[in-house]
Short mmCIF file of N, CA and C in Angstrom, two decimals:
data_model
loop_
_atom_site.label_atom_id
_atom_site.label_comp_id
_atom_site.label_asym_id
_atom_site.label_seq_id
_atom_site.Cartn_x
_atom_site.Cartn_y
_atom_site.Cartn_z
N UNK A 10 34.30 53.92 156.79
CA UNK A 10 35.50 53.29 157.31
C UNK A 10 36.66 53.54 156.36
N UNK A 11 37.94 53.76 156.97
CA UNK A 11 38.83 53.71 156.13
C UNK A 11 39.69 52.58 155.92
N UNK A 12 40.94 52.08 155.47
CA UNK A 12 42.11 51.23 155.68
C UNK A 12 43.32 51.54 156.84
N UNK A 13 42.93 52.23 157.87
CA UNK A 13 43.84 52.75 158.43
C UNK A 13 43.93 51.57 159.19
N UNK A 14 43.03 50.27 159.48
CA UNK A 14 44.30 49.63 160.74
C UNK A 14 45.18 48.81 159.52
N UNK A 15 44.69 48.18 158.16
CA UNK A 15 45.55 47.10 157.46
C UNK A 15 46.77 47.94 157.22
N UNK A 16 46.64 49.61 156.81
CA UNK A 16 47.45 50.29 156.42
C UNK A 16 48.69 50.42 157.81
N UNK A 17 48.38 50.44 158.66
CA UNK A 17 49.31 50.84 160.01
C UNK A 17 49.97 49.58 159.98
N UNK A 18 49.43 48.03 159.77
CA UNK A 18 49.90 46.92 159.98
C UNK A 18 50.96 46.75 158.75
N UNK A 19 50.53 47.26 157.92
CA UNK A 19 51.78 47.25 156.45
C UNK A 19 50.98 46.89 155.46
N UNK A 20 49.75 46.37 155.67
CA UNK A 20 48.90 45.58 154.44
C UNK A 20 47.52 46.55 153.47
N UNK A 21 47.92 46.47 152.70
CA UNK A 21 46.56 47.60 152.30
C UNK A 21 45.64 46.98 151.68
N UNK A 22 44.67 48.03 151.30
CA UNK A 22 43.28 47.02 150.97
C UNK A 22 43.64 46.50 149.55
N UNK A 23 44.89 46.72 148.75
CA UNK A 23 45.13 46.59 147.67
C UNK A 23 45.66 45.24 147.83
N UNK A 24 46.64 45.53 148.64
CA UNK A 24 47.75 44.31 149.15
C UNK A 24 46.56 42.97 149.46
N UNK A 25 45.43 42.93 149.97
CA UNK A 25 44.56 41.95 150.55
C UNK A 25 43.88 41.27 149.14
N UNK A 26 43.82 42.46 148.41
CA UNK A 26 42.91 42.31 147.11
C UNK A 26 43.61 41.59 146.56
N UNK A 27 45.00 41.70 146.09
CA UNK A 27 45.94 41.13 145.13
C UNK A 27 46.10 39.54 145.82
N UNK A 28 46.11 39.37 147.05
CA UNK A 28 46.42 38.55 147.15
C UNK A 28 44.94 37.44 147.53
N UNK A 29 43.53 37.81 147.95
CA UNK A 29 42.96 37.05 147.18
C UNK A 29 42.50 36.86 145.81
N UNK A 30 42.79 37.31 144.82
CA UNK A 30 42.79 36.97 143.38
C UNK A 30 43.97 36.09 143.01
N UNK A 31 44.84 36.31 143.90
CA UNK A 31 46.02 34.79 143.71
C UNK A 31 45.11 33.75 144.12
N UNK A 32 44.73 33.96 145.11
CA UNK A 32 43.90 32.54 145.59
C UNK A 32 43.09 31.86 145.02
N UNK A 33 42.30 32.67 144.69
CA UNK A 33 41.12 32.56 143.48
C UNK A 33 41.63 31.62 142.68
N UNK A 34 42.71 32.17 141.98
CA UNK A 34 43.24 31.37 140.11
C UNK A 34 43.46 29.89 141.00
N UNK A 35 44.04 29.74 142.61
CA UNK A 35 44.37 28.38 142.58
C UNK A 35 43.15 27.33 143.12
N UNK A 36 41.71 28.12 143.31
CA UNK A 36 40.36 27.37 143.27
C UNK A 36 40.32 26.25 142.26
N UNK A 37 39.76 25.04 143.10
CA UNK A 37 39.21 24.24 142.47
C UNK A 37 37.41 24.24 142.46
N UNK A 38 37.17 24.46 141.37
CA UNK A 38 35.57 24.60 140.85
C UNK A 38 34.74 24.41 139.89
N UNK A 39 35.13 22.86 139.49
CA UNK A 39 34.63 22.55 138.50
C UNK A 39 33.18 22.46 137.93
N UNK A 40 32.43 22.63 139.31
CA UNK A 40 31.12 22.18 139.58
C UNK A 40 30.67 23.73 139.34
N UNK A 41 30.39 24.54 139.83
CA UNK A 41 30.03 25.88 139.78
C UNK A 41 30.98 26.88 138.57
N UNK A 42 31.86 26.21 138.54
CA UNK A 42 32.62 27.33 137.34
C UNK A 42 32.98 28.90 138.51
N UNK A 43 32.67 28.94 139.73
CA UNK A 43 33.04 30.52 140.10
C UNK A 43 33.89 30.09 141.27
N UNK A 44 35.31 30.77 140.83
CA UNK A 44 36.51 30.80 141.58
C UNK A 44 36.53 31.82 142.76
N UNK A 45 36.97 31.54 143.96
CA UNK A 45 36.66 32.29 144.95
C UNK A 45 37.98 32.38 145.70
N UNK A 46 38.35 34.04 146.57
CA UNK A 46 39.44 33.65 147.24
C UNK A 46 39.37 34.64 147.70
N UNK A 47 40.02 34.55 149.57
CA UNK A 47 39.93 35.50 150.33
C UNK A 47 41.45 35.61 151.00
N UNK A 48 41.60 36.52 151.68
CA UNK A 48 42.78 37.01 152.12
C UNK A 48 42.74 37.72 152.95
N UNK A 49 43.19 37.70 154.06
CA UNK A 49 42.99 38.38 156.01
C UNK A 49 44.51 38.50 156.54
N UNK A 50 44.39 39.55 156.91
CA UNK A 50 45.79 40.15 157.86
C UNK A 50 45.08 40.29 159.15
N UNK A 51 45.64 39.38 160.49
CA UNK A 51 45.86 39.24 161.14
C UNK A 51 46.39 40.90 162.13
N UNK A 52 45.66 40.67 163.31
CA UNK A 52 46.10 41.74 164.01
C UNK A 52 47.98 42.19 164.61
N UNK A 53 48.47 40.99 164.09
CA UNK A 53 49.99 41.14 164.37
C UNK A 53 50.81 40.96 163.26
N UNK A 54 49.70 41.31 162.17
CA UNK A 54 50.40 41.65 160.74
C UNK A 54 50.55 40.39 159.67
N UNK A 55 50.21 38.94 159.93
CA UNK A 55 50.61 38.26 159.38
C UNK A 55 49.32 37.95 158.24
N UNK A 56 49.69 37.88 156.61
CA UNK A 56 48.34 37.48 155.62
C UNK A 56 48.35 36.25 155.77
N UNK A 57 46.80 35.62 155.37
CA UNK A 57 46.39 34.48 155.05
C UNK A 57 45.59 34.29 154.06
N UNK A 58 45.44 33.78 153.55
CA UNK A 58 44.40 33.14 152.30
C UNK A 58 44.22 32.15 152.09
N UNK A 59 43.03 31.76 150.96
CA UNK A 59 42.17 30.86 151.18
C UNK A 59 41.56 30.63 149.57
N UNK A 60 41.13 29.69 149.18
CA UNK A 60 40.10 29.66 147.94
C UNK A 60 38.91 28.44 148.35
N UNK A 61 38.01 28.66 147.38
CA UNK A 61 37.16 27.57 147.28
C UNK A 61 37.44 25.80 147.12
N UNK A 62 37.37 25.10 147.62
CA UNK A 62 37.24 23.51 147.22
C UNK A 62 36.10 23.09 146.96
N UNK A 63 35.44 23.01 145.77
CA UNK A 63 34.10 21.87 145.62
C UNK A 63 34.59 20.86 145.87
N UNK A 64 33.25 19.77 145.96
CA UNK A 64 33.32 18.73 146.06
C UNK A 64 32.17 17.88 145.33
N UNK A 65 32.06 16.66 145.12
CA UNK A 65 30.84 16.23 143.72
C UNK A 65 29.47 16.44 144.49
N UNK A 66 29.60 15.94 145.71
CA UNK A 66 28.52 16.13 146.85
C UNK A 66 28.80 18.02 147.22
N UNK A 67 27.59 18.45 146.33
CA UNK A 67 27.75 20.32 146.60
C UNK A 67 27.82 20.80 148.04
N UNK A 68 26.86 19.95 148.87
CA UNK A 68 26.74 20.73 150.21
C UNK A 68 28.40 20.55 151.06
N UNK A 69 29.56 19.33 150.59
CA UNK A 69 30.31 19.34 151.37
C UNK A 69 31.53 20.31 151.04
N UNK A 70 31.34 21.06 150.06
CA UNK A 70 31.97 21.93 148.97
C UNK A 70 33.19 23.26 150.68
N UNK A 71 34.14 23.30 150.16
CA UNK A 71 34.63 24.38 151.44
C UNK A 71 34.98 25.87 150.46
N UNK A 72 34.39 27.13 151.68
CA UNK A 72 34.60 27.92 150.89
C UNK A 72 35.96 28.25 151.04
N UNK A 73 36.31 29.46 149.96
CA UNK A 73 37.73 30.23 150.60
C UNK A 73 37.80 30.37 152.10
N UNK A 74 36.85 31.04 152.65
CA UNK A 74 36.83 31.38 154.07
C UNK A 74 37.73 30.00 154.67
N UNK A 75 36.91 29.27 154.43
CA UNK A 75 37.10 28.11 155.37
C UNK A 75 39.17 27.82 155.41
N UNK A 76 39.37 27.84 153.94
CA UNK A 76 40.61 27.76 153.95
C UNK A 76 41.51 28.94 154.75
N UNK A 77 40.94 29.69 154.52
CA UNK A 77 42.28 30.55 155.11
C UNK A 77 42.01 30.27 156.68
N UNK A 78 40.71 30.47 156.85
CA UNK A 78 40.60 30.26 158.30
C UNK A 78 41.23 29.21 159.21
N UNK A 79 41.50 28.26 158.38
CA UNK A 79 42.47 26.94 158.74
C UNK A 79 43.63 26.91 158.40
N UNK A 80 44.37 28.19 157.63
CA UNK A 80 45.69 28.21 157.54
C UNK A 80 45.95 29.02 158.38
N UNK A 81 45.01 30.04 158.92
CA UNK A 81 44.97 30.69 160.23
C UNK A 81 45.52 30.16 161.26
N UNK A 82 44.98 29.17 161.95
CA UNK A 82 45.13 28.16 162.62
C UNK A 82 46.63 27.28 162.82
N UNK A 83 46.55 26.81 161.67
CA UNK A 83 47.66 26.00 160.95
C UNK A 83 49.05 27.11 161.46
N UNK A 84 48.69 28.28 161.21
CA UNK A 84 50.16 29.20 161.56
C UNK A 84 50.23 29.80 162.76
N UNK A 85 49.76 29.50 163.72
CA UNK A 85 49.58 29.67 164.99
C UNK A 85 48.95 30.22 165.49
N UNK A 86 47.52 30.76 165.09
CA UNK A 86 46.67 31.39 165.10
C UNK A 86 46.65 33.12 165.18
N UNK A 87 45.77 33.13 166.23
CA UNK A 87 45.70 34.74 166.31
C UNK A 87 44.36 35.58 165.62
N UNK A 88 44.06 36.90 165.70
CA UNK A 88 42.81 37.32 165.56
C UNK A 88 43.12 37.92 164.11
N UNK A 89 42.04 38.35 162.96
CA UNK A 89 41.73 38.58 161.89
C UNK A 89 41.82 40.20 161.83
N UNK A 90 42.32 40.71 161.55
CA UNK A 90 41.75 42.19 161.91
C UNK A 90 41.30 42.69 160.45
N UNK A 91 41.24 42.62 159.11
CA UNK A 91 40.73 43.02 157.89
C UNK A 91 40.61 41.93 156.85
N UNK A 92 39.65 41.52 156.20
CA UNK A 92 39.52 40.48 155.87
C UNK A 92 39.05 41.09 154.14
N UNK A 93 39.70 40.71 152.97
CA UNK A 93 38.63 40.84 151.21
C UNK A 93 38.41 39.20 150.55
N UNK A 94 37.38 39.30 150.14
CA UNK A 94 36.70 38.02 149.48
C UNK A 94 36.62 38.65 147.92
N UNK A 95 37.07 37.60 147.04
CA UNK A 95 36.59 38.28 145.50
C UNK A 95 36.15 37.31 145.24
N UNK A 96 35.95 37.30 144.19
CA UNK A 96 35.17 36.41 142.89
C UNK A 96 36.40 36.14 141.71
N UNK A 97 35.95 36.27 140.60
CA UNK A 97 36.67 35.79 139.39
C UNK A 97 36.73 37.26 138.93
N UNK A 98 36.13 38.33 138.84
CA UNK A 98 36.36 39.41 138.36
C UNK A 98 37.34 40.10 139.35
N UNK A 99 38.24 39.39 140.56
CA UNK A 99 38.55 40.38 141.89
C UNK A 99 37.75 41.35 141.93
N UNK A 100 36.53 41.54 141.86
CA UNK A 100 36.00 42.57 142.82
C UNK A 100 35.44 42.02 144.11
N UNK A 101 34.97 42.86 145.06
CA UNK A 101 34.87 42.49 146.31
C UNK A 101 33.46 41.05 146.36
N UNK A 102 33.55 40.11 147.23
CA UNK A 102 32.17 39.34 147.02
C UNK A 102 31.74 39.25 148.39
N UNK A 103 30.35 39.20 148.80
CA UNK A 103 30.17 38.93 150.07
C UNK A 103 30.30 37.41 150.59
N UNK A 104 30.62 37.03 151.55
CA UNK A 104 30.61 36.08 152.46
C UNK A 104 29.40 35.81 152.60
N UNK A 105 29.17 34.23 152.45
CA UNK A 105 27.79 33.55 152.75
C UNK A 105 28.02 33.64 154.48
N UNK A 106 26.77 33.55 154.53
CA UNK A 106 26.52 33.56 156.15
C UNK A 106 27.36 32.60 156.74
N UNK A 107 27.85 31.21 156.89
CA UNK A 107 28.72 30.50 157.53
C UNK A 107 29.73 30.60 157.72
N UNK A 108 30.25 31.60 156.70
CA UNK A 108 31.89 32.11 155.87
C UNK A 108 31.67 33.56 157.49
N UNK A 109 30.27 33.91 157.40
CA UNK A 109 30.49 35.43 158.31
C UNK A 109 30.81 34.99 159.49
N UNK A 110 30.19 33.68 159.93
CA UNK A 110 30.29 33.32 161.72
C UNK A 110 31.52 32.96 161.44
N UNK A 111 32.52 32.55 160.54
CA UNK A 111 34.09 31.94 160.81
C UNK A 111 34.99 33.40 161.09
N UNK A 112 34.74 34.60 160.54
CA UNK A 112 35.15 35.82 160.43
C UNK A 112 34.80 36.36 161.59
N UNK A 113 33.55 35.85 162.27
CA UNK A 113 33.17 36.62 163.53
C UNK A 113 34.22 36.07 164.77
N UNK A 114 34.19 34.91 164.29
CA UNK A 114 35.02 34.15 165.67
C UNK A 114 36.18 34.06 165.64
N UNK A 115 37.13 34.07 164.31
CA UNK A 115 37.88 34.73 164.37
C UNK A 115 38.82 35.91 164.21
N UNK A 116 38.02 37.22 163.99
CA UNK A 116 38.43 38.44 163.88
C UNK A 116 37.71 39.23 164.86
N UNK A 117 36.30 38.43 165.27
CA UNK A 117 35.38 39.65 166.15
C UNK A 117 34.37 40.69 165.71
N UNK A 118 34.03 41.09 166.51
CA UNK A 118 33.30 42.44 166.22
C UNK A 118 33.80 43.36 165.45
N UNK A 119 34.78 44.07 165.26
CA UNK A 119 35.49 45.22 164.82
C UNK A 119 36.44 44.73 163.78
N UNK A 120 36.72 43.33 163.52
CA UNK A 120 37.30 42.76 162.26
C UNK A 120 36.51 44.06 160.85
N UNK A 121 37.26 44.18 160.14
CA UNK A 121 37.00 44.83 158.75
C UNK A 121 36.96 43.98 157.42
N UNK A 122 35.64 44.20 156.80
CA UNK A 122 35.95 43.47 155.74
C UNK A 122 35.51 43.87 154.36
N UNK A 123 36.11 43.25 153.74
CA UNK A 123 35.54 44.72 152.28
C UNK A 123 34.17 43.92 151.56
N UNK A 124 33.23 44.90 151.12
CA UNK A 124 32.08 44.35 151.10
C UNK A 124 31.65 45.63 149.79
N UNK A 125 31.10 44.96 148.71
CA UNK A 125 30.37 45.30 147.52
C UNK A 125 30.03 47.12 147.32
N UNK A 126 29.68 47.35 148.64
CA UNK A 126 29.53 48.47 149.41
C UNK A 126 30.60 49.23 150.04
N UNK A 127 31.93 48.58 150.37
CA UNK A 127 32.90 49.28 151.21
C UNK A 127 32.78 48.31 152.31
N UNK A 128 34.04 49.60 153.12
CA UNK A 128 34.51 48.66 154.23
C UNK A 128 33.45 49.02 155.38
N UNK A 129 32.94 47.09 156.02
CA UNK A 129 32.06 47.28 157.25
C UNK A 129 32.99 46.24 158.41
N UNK A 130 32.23 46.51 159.12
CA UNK A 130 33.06 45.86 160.33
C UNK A 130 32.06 44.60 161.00
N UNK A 131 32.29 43.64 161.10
CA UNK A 131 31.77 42.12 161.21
C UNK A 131 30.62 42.54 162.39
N UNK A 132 30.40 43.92 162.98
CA UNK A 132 28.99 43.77 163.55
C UNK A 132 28.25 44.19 162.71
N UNK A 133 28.86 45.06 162.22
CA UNK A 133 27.27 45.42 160.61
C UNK A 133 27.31 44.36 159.90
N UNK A 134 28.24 43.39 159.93
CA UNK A 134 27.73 42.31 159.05
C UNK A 134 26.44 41.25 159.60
N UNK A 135 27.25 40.91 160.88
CA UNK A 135 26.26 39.96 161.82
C UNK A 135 25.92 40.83 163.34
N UNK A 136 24.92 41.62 163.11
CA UNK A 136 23.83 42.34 164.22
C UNK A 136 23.59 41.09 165.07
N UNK A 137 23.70 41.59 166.35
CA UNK A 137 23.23 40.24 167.23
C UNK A 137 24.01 38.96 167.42
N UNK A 138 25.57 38.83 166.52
CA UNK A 138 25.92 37.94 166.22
C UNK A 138 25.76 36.80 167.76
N UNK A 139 25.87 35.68 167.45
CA UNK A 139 25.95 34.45 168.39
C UNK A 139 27.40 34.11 168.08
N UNK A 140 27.73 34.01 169.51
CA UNK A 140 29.85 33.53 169.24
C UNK A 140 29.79 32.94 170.48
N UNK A 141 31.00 32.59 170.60
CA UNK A 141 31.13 32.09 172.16
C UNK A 141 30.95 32.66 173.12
N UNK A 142 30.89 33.97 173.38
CA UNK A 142 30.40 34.48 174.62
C UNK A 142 29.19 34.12 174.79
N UNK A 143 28.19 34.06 174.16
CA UNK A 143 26.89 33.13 174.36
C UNK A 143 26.81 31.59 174.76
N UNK A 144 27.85 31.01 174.72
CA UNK A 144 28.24 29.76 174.71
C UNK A 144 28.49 29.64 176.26
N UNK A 145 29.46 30.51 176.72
CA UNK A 145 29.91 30.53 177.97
C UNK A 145 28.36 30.77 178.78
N UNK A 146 27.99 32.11 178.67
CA UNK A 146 26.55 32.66 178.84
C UNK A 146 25.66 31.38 179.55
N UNK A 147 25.40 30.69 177.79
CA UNK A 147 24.09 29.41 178.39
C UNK A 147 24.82 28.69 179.15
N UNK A 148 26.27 28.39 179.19
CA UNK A 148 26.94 27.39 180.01
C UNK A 148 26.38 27.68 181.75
N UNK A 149 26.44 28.83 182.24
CA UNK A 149 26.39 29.41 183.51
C UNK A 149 25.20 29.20 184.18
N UNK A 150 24.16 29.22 183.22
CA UNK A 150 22.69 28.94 183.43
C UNK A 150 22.21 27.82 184.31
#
């Protein structure tokens, strides 16, 4: 895969990078010590980002994903089209599985996201994924 749709939109994989490692530094993570932050351009060009929130209770902890995905929202929504997650070193980090179904549902199948490996596209991430078209699906039944 290349960068050619973030690049056509104005955003490059650099531009995504830089700007989740901003996100990152503004993680709160006292509990784990590892700062996290992601950053998604939108199919009509607009970035978003996101960092980690712990919490003392670990399981209620929100990741980056979660944040941007709700500033997503928050700005009037719209679909994900390239999505980078780092760590504390900004290099690329993968998305825990819950972080992948928020990326699936809102970027899709063909969403791009940079991954340890390079760029894959949210069906090589989640094969088989379950989204709402399954939802509708069992609804009909």
């Amino acid at each position: 895969m290349s960068d050619a749709l973030p690049a056509a939109l104005g955003v490059s994989w650099e531009q995504l990078r830089e700007a989740a490692v901003a996100a990152a530094a503004r993680a709160y993570c006292p509990y784990s010590n590892l700062p996290v932050g992601v950053a998604g351009v939108t199919t009509d060009g607009r970035v978003y980002a996101g960092c980690n929130v712990e919490n003392a209770a670990y399981g209620v902890a929100l990741c980056a994903e979660c944040g941007m995905v709700s500033a997503l929202h928050m700005g009037g929504g719209g679909q994900l089209a390239a999505v980078f997650c780092v760590g504390r070193d900004g290099q690329a980090l993968m998305p825990c599985g819950r972080c992948r179904q928020l990326l699936w549902e809102n970027g899709g199948p063909s969403c791009l996201l940079m991954t340890p490996e390079g760029v894959r596209t949210m069906r090589e991430m989640l094969p088989q994924a379950f989204g709402p078209e399954e939802l509708e699906r069992l609804a009909q039944r």
